[in-house]
Short mmCIF file of C-alpha atoms in Angstrom, two decimals:
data_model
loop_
_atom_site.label_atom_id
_atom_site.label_comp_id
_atom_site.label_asym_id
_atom_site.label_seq_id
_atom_site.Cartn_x
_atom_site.Cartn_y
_atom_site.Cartn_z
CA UNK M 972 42.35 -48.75 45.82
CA UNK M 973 43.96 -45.10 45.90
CA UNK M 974 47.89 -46.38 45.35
CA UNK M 975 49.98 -43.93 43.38
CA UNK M 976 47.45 -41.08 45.24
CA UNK M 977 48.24 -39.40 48.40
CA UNK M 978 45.35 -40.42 50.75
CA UNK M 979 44.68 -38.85 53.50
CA UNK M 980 42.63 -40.29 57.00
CA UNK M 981 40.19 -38.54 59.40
CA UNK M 982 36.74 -39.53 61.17
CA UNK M 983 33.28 -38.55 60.13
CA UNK M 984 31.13 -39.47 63.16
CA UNK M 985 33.78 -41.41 64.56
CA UNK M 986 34.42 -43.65 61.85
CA UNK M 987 37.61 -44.15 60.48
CA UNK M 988 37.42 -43.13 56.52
CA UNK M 989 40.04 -42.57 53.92
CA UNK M 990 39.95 -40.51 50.75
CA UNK M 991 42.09 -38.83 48.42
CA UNK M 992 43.82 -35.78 48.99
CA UNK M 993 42.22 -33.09 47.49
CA UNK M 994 38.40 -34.24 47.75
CA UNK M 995 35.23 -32.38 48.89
CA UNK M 996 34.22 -33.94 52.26
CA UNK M 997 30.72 -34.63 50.93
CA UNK M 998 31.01 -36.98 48.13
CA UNK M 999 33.46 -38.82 50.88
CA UNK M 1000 30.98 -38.91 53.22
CA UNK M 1001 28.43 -40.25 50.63
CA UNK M 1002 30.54 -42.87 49.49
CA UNK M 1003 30.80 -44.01 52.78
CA UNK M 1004 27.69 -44.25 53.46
CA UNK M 1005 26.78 -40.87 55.75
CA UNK M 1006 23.45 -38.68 54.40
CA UNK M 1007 23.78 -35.60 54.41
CA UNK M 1008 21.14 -33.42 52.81
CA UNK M 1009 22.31 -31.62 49.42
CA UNK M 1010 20.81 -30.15 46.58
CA UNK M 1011 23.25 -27.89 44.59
CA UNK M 1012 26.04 -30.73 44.72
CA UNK M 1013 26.40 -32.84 41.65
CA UNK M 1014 29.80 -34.76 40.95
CA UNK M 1015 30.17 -33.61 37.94
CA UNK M 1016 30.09 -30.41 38.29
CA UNK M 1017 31.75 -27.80 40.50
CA UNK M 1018 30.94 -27.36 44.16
CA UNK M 1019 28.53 -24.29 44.12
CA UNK M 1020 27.81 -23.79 47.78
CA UNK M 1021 23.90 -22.15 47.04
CA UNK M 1022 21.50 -24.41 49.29
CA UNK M 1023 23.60 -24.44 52.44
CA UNK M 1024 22.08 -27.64 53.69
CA UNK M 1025 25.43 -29.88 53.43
CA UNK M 1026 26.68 -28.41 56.43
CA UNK M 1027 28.44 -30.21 59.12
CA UNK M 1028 31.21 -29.46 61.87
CA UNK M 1029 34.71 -29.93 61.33
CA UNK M 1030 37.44 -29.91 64.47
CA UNK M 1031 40.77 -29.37 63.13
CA UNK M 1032 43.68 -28.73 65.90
CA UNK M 1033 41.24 -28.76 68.81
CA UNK M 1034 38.79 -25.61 67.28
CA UNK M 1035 35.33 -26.85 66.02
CA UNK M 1036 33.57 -25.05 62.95
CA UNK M 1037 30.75 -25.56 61.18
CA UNK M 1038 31.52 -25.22 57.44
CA UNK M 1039 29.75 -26.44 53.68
CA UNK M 1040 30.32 -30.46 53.27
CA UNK M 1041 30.69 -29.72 49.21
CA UNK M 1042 33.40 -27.30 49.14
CA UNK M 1043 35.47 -28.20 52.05
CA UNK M 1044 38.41 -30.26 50.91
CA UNK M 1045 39.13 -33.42 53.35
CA UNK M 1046 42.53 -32.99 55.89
CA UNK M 1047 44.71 -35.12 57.85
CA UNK M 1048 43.35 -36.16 61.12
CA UNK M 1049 40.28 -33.70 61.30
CA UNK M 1050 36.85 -34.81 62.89
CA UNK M 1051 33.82 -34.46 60.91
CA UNK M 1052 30.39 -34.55 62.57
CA UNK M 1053 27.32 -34.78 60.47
CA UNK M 1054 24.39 -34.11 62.75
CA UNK M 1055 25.05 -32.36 65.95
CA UNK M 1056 22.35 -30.02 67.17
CA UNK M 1057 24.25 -26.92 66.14
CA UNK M 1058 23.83 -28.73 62.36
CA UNK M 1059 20.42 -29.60 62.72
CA UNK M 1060 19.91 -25.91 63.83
CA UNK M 1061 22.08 -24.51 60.62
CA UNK M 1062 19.93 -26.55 58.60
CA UNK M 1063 16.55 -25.62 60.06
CA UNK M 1064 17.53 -22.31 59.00
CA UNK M 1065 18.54 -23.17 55.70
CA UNK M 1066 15.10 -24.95 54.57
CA UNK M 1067 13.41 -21.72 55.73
CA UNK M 1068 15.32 -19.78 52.93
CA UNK M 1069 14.55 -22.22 50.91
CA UNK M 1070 10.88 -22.29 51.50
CA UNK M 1071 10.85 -18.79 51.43
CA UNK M 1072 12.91 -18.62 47.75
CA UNK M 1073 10.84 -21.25 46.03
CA UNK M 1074 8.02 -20.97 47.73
CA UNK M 1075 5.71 -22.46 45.02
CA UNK M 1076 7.62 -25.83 45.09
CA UNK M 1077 5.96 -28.82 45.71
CA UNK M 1078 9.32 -30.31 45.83
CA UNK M 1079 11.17 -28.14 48.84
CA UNK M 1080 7.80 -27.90 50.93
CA UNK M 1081 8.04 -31.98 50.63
CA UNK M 1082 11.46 -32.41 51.71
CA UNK M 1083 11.29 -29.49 54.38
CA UNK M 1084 8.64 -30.93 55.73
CA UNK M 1085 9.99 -34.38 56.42
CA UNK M 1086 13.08 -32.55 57.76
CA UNK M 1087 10.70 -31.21 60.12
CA UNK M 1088 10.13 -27.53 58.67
CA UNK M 1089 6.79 -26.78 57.75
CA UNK M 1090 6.91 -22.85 57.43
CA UNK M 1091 8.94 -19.85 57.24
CA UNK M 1092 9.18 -16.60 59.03
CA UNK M 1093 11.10 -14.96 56.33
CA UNK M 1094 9.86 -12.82 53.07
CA UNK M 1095 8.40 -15.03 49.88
CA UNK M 1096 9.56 -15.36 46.69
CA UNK M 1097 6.68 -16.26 44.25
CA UNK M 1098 8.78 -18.71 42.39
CA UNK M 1099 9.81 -22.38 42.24
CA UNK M 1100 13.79 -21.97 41.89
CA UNK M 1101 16.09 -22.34 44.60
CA UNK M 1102 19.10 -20.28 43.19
CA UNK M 1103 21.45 -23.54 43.45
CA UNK M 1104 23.28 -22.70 40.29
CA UNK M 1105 23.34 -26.23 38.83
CA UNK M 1106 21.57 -25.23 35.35
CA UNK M 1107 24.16 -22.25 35.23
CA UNK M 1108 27.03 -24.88 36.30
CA UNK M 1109 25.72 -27.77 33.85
CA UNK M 1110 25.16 -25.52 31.04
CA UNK M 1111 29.05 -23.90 31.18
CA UNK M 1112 31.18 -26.41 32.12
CA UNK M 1113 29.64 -29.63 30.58
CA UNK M 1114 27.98 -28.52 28.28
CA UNK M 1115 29.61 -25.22 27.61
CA UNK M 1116 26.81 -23.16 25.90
CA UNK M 1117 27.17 -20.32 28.50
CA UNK M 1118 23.55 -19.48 28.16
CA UNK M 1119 22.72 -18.97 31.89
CA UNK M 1120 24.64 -16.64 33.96
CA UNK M 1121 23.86 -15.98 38.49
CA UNK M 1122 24.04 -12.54 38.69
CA UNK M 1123 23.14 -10.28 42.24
CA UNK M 1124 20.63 -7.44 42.55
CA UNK M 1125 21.84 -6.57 46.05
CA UNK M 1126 21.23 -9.11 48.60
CA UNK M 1127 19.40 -10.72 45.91
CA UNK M 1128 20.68 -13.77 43.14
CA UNK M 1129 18.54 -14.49 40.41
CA UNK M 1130 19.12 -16.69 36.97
CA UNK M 1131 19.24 -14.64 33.75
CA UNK M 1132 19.15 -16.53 30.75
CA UNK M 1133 20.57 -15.45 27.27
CA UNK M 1134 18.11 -17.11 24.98
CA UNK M 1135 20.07 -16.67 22.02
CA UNK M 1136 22.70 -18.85 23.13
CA UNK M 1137 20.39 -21.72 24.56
CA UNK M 1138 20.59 -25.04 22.09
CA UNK M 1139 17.82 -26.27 23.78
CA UNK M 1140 19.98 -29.12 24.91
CA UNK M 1141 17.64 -30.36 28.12
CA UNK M 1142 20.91 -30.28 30.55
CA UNK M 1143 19.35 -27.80 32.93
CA UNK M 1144 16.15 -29.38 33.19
CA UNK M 1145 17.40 -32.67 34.17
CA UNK M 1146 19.67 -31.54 36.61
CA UNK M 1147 17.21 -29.07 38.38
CA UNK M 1148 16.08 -30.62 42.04
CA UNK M 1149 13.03 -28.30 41.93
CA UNK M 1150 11.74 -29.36 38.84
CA UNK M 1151 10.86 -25.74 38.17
CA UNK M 1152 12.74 -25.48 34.34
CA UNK M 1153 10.46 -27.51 32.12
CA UNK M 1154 11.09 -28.79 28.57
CA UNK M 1155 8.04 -29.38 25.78
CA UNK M 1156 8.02 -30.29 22.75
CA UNK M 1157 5.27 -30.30 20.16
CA UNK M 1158 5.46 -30.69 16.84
CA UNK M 1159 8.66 -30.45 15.28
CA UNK M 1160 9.28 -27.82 17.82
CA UNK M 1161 11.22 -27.97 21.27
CA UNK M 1162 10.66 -25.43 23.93
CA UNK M 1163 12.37 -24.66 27.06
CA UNK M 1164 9.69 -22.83 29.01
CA UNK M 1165 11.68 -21.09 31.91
CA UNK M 1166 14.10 -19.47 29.14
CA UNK M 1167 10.91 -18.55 26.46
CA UNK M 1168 13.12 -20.41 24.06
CA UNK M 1169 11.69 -22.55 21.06
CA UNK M 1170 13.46 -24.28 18.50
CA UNK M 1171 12.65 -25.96 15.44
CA UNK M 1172 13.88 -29.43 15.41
CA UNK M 1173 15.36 -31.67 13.18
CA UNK M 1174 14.04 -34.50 10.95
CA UNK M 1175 15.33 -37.47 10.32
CA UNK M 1176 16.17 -37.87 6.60
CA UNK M 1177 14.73 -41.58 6.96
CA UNK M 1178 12.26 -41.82 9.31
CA UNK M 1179 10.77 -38.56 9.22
CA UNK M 1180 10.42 -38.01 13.32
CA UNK M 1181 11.82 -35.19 14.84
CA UNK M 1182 14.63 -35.45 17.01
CA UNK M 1183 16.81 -32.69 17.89
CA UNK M 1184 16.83 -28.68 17.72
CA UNK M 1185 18.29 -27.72 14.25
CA UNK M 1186 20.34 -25.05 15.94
CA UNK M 1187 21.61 -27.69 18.86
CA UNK M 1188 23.06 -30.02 15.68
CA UNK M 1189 24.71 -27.23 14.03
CA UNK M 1190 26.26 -25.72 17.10
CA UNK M 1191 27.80 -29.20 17.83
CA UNK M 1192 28.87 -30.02 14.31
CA UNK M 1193 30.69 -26.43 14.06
CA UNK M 1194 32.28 -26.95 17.65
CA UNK M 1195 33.11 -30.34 16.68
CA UNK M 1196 33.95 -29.70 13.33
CA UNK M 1197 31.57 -32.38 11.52
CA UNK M 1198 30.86 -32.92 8.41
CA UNK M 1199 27.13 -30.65 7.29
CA UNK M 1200 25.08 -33.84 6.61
CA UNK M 1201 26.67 -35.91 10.20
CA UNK M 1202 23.24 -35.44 11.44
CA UNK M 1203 20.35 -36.63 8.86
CA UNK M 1204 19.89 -39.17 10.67
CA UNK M 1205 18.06 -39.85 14.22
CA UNK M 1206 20.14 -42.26 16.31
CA UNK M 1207 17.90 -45.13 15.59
CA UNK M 1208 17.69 -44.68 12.15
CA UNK M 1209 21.97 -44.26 12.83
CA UNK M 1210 22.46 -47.28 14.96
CA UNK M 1211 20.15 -49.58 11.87
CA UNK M 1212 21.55 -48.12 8.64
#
């Protein structure tokens, strides 16, 4: 399974796993099974660290830490334990910021909740984004747009978008776990509603519908350096021509 790749072994919860040198201890642990709460982590992307709910404890050479699941890289003969009550304590904490960042979401008050955290003590937010970074992370290294930057107002993060350089793609509102970045589209128009940025949108040369900002298709076709007309066509109309 991993020849030709230096593997190394360890437990997590007393279970002997494997994995290849170099990995983040949380998609090993997921892979083998273990949940562990997470909701900045996508394996596509790079580990951001923002929700600090992946956290578990790591003994390494007899000295136990606790440290983040998603951007702690897996070692020889360590122990891993994913729900101690010094975790469940860490994490406690961590829904509270959360409930207290996005404190309009439907989505964090429902999974607090059934973690067992039904309020917070600390200072509200009167928004629905958790600061995990993923739209910022999605929209620079996949898709690589650079429209969203994380920036800090002192002890404070917040997302500032550059609407100018949005294509209007979608890739931050499907990978948001709050929901809170919406995408509509009426007309021949597309907007993304947390960035206040519309776009006209294509239409297909044969069918007549809509389907894609105009801006989106010529960014693409200049990065990919297409041909002007590689997109009069929607990709049904493509696929049946």
């Amino acid at each position: 399974m991993m020849a030709d790749k230096e593997v190394v072994r360890f437990k997590i919860n007393d279970t002997e796993v494997e994995a290849e040198k170099g990995m983040m201890l949380l998609p090993v642990a997921l892979e083998y099974g273990f949940e562990i709460p997470h909701l900045c982590y996508h394996e596509a992307l790079s580990p951001g660290g923002m929700c600090g709910l992946c956290v578990v404890e790591v003994t390494k050479e007899g000295r136990t830490r606790v440290a983040m699941s998603c951007k702690y890289p897996v070692e020889e003969g360590i122990k891993v334990a994913t729900d101690t009550e010094k975790i469940r304590q860490v994490r406690k904490r961590a829904w509270e910021v959360l409930l207290a960042r996005a404190s309009r979401s439907e989505v964090i008050r429902s999974m607090a909740q059934a973690a067992g955290v039904k309020e917070t003590t600390l200072e509200k937010r009167d928004d629905d984004c958790i600061l995990c970074g993923l739209c910022e992370r999605v929209c620079r290294e996949i898709v690589g747009a650079n429209a969203l930057t994380i920036t800090r107002k002192g002890d404070r993060r917040e997302v500032v978008p550059n609407p100018e350089a949005c294509i209007a793609c979608g890739a931050c509102v499907y990978i948001c776990p709050t929901d809170c970045i919406k995408m509509e589209e009426k007309g021949d128009e597309r907007t993304i509603v947390r960035w206040n940025r519309t776009l006209k949108m294509q239409k297909c040369k044969s069918c007549g519908r809509p389907f894609a900002p105009i801006f989106q298709l010529n960014w693409i076709i200049d990065k990919a350096n297409l041909s002007k007309d590689f997109y009069e066509l929607c990709p049904i109309c493509r696929k049946s021509s």
